[in-house]
CSV table of C-alpha atoms in Angstrom, one decimal:
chain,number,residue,atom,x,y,z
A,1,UNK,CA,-21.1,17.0,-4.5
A,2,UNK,CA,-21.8,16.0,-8.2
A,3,UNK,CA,-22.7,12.8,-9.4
A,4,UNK,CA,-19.1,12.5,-11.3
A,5,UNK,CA,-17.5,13.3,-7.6
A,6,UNK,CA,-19.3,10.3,-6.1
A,7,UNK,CA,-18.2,8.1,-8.5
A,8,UNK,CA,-14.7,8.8,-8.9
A,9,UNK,CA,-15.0,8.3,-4.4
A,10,UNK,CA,-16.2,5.2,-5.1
A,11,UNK,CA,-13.9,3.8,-7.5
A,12,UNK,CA,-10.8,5.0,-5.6
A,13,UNK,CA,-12.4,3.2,-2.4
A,14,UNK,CA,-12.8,0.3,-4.0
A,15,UNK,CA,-9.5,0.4,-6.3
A,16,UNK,CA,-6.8,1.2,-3.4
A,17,UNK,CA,-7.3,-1.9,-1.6
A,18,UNK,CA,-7.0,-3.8,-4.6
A,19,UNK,CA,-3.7,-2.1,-5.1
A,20,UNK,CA,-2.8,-2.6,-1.6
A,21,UNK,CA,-3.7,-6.4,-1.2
A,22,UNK,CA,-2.4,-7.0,-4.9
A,23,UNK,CA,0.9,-6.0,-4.1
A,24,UNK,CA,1.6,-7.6,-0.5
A,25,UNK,CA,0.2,-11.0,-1.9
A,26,UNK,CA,1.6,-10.9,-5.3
A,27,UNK,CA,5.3,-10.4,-3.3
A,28,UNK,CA,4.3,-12.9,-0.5
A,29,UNK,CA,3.5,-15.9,-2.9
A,30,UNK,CA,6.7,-14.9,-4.7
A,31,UNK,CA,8.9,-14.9,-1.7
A,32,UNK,CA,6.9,-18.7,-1.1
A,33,UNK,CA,7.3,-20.0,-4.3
A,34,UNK,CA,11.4,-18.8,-5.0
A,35,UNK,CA,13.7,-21.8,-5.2
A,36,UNK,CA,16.4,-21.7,-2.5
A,37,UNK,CA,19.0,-20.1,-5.2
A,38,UNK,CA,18.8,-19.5,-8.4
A,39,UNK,CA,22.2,-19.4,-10.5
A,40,UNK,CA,21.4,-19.0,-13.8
A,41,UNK,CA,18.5,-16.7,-16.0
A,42,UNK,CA,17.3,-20.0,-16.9
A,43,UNK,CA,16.7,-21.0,-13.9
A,44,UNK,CA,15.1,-18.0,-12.9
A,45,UNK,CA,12.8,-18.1,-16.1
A,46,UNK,CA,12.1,-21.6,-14.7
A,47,UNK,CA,10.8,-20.3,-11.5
A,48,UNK,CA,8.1,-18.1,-13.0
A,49,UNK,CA,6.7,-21.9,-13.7
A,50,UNK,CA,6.3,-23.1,-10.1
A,51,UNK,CA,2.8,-22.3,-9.0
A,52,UNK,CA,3.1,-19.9,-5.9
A,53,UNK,CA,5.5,-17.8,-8.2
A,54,UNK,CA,3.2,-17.9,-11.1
A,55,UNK,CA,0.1,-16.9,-8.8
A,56,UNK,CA,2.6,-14.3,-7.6
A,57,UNK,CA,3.1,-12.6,-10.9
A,58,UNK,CA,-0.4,-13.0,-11.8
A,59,UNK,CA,-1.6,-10.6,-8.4
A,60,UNK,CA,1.5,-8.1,-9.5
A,61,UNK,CA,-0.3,-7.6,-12.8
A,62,UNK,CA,-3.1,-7.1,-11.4
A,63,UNK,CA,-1.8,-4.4,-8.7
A,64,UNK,CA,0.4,-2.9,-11.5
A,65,UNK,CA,-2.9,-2.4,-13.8
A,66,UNK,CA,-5.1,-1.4,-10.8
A,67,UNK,CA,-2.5,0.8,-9.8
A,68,UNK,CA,-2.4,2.3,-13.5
A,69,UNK,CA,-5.9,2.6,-13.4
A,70,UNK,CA,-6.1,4.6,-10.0
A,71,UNK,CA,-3.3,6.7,-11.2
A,72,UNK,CA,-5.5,7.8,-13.8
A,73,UNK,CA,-8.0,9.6,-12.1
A,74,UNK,CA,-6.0,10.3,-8.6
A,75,UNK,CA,-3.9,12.4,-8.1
A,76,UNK,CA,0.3,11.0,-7.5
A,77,UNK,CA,0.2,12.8,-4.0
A,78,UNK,CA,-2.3,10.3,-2.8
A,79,UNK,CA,-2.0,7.6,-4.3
A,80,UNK,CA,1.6,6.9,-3.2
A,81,UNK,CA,1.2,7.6,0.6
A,82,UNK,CA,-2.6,5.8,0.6
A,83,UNK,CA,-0.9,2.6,-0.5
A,84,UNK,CA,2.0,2.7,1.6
A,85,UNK,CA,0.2,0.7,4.3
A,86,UNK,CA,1.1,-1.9,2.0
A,87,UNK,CA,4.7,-2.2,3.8
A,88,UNK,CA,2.7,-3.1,7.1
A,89,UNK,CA,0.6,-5.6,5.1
A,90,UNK,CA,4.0,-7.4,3.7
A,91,UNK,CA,6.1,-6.9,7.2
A,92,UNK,CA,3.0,-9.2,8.9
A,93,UNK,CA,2.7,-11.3,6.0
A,94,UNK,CA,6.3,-12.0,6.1
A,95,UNK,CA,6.3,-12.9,9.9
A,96,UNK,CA,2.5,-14.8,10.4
A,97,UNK,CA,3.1,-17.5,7.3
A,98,UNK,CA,7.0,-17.3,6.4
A,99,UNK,CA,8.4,-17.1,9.8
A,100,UNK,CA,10.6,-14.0,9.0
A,101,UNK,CA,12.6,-12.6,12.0
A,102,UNK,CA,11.8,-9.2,12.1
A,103,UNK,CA,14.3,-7.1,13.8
A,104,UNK,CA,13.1,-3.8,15.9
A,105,UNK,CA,15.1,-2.0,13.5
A,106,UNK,CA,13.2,-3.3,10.7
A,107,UNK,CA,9.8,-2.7,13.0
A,108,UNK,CA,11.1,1.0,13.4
A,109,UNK,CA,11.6,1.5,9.8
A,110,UNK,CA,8.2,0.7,9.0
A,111,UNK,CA,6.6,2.8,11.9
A,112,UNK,CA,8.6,5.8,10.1
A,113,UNK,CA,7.2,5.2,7.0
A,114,UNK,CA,3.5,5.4,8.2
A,115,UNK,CA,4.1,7.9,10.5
A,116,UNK,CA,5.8,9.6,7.2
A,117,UNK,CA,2.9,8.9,5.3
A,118,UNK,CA,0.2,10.0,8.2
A,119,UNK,CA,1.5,13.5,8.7
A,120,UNK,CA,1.9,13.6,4.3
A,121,UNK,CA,-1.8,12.5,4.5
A,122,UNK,CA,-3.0,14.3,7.5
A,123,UNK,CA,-1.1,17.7,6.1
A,124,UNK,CA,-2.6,17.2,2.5
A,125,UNK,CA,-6.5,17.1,4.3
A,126,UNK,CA,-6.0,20.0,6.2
A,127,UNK,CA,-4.4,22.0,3.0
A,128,UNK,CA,-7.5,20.9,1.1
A,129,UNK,CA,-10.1,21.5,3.5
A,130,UNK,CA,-8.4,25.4,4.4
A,131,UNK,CA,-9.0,25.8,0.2
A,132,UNK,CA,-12.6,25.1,0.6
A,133,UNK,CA,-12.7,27.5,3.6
A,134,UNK,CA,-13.9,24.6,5.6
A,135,UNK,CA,-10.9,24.7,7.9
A,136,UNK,CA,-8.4,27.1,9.0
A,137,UNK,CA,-4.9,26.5,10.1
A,138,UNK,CA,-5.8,27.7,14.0
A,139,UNK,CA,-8.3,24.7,13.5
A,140,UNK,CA,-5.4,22.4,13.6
A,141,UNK,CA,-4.9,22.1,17.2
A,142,UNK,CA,-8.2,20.1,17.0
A,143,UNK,CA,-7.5,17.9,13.9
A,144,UNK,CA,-4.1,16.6,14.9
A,145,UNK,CA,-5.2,14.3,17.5
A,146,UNK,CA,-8.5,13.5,16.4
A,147,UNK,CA,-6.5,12.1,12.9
A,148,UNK,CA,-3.9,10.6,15.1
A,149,UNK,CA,-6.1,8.9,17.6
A,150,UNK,CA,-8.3,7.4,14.4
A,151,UNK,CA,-4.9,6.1,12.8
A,152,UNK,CA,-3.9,4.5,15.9
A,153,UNK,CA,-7.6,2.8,16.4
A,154,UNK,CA,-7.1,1.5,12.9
């Protein structure tokens, strides 16, 4: 692996979590910070001045920039399903520190979308690694539930 390879590794390592963590907390400390109702675009416009709504904003910028930036050397195909653990992150976000009710339903939806995302990710490594000859499809059998044991450790 080239020097180039090891860094572009590195930077996506370090940038998804940033992307990740900016998002839930930017939308957590926006959800804190909203007035009860809001009736008019002043009012709204008002809102981005309260503090928790402000430092909201502040962390969306940064995940919208940080996401910018990963989508610049990483390909759309990974970035998108890599980040979606961000729906997990909000869902217990929403439930430790604003006492949210979530339904089953809701707790369902969100399991489809990782399990969504795991086979997207899980089927994307195993196309990649039968292009480097490193794997072939018959290998499958054996990378299935070693992928879905890690996710479930995780």
């Amino acid at each position: 692996m080239g020097s180039e390879a090891a860094r572009l590794r590195l930077k996506t390592w370090i940038c998804v979590p940033v992307v990740v963590l900016a998002n839930a907390f930017g939308d957590f400390f926006m959800k804190r910070g909203m007035p009860r109702s809001l009736h008019t675009p002043f009012e709204f416009i008002g809102a981005l001045f309260q503090p928790w709504v402000a430092l909201g904003v502040l962390l969306l910028i940064v995940w919208q920039l940080s996401r910018m930036a990963l989508l610049s050397w990483a390909d759309l195909s990974y970035v998108v399903p890599v980040t979606a653990v961000g729906y997990v992150v909000v869902a217990l976000l929403g439930r430790i520190f604003l006492d949210e009710r979530i339904t089953m339903a809701r707790w369902a939806g969100i399991v489809l979308i990782v399990a969504g995302v795991t086979l997207g990710v899980l089927l994307l490594i195993v196309w990649q690694l039968s292009r480097m000859a490193l794997l072939s499809w018959a290998d499958l059998s054996y990378v299935v539930p070693v992928t879905a044991v890690g996710y479930v450790v995780v």
